[in-house]
mmCIF file of C-alpha atoms in Angstrom:
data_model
loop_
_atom_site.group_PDB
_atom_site.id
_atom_site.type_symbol
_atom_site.label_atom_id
_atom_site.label_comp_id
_atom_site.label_asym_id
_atom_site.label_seq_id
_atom_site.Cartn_x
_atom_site.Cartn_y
_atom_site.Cartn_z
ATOM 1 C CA UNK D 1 -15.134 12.348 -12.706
ATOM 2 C CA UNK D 2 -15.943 15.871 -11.431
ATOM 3 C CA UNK D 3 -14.793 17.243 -8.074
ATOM 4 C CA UNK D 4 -11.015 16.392 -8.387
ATOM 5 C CA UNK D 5 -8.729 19.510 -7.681
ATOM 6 C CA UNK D 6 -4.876 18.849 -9.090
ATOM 7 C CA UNK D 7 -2.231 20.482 -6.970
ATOM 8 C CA UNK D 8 -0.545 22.039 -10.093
ATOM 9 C CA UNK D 9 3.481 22.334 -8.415
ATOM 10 C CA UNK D 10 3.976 18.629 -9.305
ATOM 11 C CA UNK D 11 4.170 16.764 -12.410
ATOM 12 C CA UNK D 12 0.504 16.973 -14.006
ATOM 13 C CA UNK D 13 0.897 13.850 -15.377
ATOM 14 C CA UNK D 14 1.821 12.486 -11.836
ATOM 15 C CA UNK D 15 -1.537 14.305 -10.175
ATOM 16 C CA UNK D 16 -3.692 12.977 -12.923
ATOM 17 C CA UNK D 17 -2.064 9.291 -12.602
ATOM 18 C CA UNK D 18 -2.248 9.167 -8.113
ATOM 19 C CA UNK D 19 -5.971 10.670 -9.100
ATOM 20 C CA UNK D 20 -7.602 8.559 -11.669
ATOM 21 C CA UNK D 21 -5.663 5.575 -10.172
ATOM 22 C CA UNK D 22 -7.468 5.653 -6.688
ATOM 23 C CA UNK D 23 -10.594 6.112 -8.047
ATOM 24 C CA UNK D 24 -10.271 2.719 -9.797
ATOM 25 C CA UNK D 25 -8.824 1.342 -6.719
ATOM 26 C CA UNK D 26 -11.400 2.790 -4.720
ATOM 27 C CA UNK D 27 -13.870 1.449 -7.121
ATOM 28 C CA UNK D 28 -15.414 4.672 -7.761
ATOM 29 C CA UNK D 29 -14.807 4.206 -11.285
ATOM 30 C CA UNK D 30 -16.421 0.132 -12.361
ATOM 31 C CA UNK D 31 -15.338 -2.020 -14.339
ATOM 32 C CA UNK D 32 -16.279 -1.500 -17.520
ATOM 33 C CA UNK D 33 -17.011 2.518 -17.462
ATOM 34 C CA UNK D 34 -15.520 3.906 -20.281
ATOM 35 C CA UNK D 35 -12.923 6.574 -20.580
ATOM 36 C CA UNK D 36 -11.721 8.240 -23.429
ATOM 37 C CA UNK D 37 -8.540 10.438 -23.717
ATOM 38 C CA UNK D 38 -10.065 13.534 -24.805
ATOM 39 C CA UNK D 39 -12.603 13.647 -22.379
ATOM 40 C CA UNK D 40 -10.785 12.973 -19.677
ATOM 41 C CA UNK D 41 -8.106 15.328 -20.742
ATOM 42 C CA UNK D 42 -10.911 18.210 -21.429
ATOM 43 C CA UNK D 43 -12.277 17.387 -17.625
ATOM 44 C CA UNK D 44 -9.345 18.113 -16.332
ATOM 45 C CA UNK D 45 -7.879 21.022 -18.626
ATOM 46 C CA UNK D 46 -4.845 19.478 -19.527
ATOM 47 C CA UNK D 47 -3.542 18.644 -22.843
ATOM 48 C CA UNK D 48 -3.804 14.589 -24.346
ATOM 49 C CA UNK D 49 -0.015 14.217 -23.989
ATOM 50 C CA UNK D 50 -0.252 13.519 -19.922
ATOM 51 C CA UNK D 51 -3.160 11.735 -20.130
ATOM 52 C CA UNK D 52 -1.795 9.652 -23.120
ATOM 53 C CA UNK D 53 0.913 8.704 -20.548
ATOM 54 C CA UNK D 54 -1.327 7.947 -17.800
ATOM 55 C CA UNK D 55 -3.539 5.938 -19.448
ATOM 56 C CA UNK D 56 -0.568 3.524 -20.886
ATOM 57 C CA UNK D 57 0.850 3.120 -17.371
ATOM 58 C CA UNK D 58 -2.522 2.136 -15.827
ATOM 59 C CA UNK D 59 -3.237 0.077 -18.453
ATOM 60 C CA UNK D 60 0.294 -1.746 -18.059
ATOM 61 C CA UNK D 61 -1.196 -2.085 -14.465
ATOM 62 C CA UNK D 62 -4.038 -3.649 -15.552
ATOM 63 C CA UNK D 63 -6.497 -1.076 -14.614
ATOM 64 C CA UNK D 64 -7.265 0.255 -17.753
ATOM 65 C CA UNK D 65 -8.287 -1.971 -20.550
ATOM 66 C CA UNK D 66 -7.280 -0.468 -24.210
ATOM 67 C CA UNK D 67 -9.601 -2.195 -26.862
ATOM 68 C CA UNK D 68 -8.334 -0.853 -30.264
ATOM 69 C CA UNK D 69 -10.791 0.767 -32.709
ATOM 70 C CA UNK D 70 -13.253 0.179 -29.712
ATOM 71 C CA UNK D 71 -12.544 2.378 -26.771
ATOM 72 C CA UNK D 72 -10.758 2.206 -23.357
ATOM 73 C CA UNK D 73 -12.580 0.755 -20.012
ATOM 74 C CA UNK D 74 -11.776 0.100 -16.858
ATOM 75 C CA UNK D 75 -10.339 -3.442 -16.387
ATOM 76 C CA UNK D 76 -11.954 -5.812 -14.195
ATOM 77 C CA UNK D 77 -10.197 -7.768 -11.048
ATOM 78 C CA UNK D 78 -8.103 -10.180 -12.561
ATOM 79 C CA UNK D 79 -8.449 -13.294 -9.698
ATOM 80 C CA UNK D 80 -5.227 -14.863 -11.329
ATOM 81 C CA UNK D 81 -3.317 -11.257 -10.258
ATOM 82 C CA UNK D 82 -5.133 -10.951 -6.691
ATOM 83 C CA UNK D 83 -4.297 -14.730 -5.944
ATOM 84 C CA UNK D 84 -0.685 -14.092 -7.642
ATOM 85 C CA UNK D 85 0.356 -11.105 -5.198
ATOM 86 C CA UNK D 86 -1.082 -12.597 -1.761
ATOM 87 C CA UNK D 87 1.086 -15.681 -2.346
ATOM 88 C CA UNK D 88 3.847 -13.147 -2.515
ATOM 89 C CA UNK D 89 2.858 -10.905 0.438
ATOM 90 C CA UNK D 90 1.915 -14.319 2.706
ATOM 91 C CA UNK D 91 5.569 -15.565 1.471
ATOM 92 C CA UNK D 92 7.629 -12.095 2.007
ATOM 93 C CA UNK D 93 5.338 -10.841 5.371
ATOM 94 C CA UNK D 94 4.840 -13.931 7.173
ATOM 95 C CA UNK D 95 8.934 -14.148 7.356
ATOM 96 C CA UNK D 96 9.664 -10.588 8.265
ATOM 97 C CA UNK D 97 7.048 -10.730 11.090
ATOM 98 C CA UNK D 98 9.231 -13.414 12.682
ATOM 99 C CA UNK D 99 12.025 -11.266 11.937
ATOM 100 C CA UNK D 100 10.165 -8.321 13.456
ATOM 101 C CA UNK D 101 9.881 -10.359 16.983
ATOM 102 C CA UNK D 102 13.322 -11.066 17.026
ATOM 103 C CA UNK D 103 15.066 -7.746 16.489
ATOM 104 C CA UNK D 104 12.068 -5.855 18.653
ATOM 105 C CA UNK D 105 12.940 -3.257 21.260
ATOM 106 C CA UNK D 106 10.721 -1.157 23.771
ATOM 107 C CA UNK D 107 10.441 1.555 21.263
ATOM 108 C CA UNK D 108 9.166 -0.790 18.659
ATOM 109 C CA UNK D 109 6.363 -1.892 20.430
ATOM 110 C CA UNK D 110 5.297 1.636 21.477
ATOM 111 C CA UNK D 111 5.347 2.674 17.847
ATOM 112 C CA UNK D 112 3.079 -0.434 16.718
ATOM 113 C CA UNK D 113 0.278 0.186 19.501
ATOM 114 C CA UNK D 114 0.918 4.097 18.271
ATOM 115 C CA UNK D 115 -0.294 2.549 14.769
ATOM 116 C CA UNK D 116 -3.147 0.998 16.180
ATOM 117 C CA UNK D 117 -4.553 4.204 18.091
ATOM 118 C CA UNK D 118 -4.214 5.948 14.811
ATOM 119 C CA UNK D 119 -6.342 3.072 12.880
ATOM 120 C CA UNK D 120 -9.045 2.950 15.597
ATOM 121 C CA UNK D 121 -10.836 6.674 14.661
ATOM 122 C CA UNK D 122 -11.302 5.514 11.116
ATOM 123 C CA UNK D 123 -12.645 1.794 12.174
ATOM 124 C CA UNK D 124 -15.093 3.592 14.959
ATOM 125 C CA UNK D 125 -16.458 5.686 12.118
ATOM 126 C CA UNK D 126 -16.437 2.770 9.036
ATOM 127 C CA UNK D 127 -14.142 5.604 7.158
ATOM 128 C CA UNK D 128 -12.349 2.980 5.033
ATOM 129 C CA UNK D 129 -10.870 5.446 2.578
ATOM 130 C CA UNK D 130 -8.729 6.501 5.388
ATOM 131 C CA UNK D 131 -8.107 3.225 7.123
ATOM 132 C CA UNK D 132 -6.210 2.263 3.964
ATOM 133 C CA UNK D 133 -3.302 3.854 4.498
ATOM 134 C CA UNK D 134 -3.253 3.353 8.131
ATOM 135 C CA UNK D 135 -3.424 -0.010 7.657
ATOM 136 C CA UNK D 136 -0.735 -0.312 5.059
ATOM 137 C CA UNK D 137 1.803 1.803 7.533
ATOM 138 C CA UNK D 138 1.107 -0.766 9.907
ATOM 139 C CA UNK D 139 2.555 -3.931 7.908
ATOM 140 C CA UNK D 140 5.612 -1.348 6.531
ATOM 141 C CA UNK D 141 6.537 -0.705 10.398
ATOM 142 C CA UNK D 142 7.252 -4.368 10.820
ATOM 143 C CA UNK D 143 8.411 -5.228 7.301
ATOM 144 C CA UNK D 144 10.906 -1.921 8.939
ATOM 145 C CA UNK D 145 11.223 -3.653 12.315
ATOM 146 C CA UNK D 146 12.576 -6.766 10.250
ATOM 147 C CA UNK D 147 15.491 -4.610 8.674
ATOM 148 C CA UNK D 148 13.894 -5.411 5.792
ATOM 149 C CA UNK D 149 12.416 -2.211 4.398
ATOM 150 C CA UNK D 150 12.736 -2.830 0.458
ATOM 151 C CA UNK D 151 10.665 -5.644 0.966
ATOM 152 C CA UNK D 152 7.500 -3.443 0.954
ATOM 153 C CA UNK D 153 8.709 -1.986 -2.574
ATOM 154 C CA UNK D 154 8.534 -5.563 -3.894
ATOM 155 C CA UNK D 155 5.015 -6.182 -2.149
ATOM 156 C CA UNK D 156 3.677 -2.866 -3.382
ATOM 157 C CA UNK D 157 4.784 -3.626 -7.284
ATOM 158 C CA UNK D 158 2.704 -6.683 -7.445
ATOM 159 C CA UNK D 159 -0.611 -5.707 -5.350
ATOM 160 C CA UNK D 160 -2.320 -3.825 -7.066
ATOM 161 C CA UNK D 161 -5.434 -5.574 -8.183
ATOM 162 C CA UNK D 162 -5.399 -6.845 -4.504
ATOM 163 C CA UNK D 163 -5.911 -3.210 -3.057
ATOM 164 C CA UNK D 164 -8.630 -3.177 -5.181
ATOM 165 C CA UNK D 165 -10.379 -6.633 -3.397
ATOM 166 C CA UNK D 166 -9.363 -4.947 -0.061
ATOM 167 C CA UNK D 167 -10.590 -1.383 -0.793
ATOM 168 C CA UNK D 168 -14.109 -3.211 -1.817
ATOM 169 C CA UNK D 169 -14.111 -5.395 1.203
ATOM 170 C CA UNK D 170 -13.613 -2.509 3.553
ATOM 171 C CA UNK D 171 -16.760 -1.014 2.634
ATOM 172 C CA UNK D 172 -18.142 -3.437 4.828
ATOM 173 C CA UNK D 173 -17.764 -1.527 8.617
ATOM 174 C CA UNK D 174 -18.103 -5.406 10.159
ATOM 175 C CA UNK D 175 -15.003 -6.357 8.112
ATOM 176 C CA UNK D 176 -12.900 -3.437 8.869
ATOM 177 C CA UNK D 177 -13.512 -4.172 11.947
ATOM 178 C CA UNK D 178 -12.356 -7.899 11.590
ATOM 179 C CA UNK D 179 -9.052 -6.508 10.310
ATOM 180 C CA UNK D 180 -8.419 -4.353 12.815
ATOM 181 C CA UNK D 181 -9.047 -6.798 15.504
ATOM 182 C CA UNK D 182 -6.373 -9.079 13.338
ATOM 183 C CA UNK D 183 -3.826 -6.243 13.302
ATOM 184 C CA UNK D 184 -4.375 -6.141 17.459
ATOM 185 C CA UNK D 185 -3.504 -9.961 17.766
ATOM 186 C CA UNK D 186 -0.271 -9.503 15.493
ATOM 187 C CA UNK D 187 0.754 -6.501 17.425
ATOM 188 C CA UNK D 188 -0.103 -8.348 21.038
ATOM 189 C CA UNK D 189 2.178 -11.684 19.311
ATOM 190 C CA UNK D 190 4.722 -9.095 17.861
ATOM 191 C CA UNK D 191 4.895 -7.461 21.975
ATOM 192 C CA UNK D 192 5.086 -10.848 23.483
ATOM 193 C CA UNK D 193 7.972 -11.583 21.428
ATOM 194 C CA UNK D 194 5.987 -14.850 20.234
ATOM 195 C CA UNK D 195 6.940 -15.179 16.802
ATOM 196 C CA UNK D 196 5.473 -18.271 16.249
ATOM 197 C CA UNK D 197 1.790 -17.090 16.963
ATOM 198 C CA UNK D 198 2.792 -13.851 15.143
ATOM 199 C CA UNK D 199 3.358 -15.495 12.103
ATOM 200 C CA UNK D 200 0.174 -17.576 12.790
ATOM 201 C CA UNK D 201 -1.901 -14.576 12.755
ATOM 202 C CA UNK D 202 -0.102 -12.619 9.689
ATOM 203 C CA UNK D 203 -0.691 -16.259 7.425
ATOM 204 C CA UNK D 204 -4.263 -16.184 9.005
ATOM 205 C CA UNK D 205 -4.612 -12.463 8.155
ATOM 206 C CA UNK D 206 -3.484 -11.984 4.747
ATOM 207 C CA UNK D 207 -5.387 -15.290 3.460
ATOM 208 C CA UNK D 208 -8.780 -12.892 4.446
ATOM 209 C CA UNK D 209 -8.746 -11.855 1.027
ATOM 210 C CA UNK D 210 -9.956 -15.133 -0.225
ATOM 211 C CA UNK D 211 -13.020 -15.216 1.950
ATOM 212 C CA UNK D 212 -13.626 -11.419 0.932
ATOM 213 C CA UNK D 213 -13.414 -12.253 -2.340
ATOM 214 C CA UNK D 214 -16.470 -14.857 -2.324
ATOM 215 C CA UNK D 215 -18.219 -11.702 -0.487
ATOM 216 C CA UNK D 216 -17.548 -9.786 -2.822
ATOM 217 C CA UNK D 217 -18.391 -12.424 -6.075
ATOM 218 C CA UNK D 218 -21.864 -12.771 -4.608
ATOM 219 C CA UNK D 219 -22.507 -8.982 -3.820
ATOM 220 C CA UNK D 220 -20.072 -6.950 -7.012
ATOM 221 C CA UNK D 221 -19.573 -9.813 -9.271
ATOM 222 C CA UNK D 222 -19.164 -7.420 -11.972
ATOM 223 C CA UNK D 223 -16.187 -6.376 -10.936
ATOM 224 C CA UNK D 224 -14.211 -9.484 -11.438
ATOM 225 C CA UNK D 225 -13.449 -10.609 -14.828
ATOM 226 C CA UNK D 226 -14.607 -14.047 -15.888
ATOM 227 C CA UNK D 227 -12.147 -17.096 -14.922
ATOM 228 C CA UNK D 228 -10.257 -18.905 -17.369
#
């Protein structure tokens, strides 16, 4: 966990919770590595008391797993949580993308192809770490288009071990590049002001995940934890 540089004017315990977060996300940390408060707090040169609190909110997350008298690990993929949060992002984004069609204007549809020109550097180059966020600005510009714009607060509390699945699955430069092409047929359905076919493709493109999950189960089955 070297090489991580905290930007001291905000919170520490907010730096050291955004950092040690996306490097579970990002699967840079496994499932199962152990991490121990005091180490982690002498790595960084902070004091327990942050790290105490960053370590209960990722492990309220599910991120962190706190085994008592044992030691704390990083948690693996809970399927149950991934399956959980793309019912509600299917449910919540295949609605405002119709809504999106409806209320769209000119300017709309210049900003969404200005999304896509921003997405296609990283996809060219297979930089996944910072198609990410490009691609989650993407699905908030409609969710925004819809009028809806607290829905992506409600999307973002439950999708966590899901980022995680699509973080892994991006690794793959072939799949990134399947997305992408999927985010250019919602944008073309979105500009046509088909919302049928929109909505097609947003159902068609969120449900992804399952088939990157059996990817993923045959080539990182450790990090998914063991079905019930």
């Amino acid at each position: 966990m070297t090489g991580l540089v905290l930007e001291h004017r905000a919170p520490i315990a907010r730096e050291l919770y955004a950092a040690l977060r996306q490097r579970i996300l990002t699967g840079a940390l496994e499932p199962g590595t152990t991490i121990s408060e005091t180490s982690y707090a002498g790595q960084m040169g902070v004091s327990r008391t942050p790290v105490r609190e960053v370590f209960r909110r990722l492990a309220d997350e599910g991120l962190l797993e706190v085994r008592p008298q044992v030691g704390t690990y990083v948690a693996a993929i809970s399927l149950t949580a991934v399956h959980d949060s793309q019912f509600v992002r299917e449910t919540l984004e295949c609605r405002t993308v119709r809504m999106a069609v409806e209320r769209a204007r000119p300017e709309d549809d210049a900003a969404l192809r200005a999304h896509l020109e921003r997405q296609r550097p990283a996809v060219l180059a297979g930089d996944y770490i910072a198609f990410f966020p490009a691609d989650e600005a993407l699905h908030v510009e409609l969710i925004r288009m819809a009028g809806r714009a607290a829905i992506w607060s409600v999307i973002q509390d439950v999708k966590t071990q899901l980022d995680r699945v699509r973080y892994l699955s991006f690794e793959s430069r072939d799949w990134l590049g399947k997305i992408f092409a999927e985010h250019e047929r919602i944008v073309e359905r979105v500009i046509a002001r088909d919302a049928d076919g929109a909505e097609a493709i947003m159902r068609e493109h969120l449900r992804t995940v399952f088939t990157a999950i059996e990817r993923l189960m045959a080539s990182k089955p450790h990090f998914f934890a063991p079905s019930r």
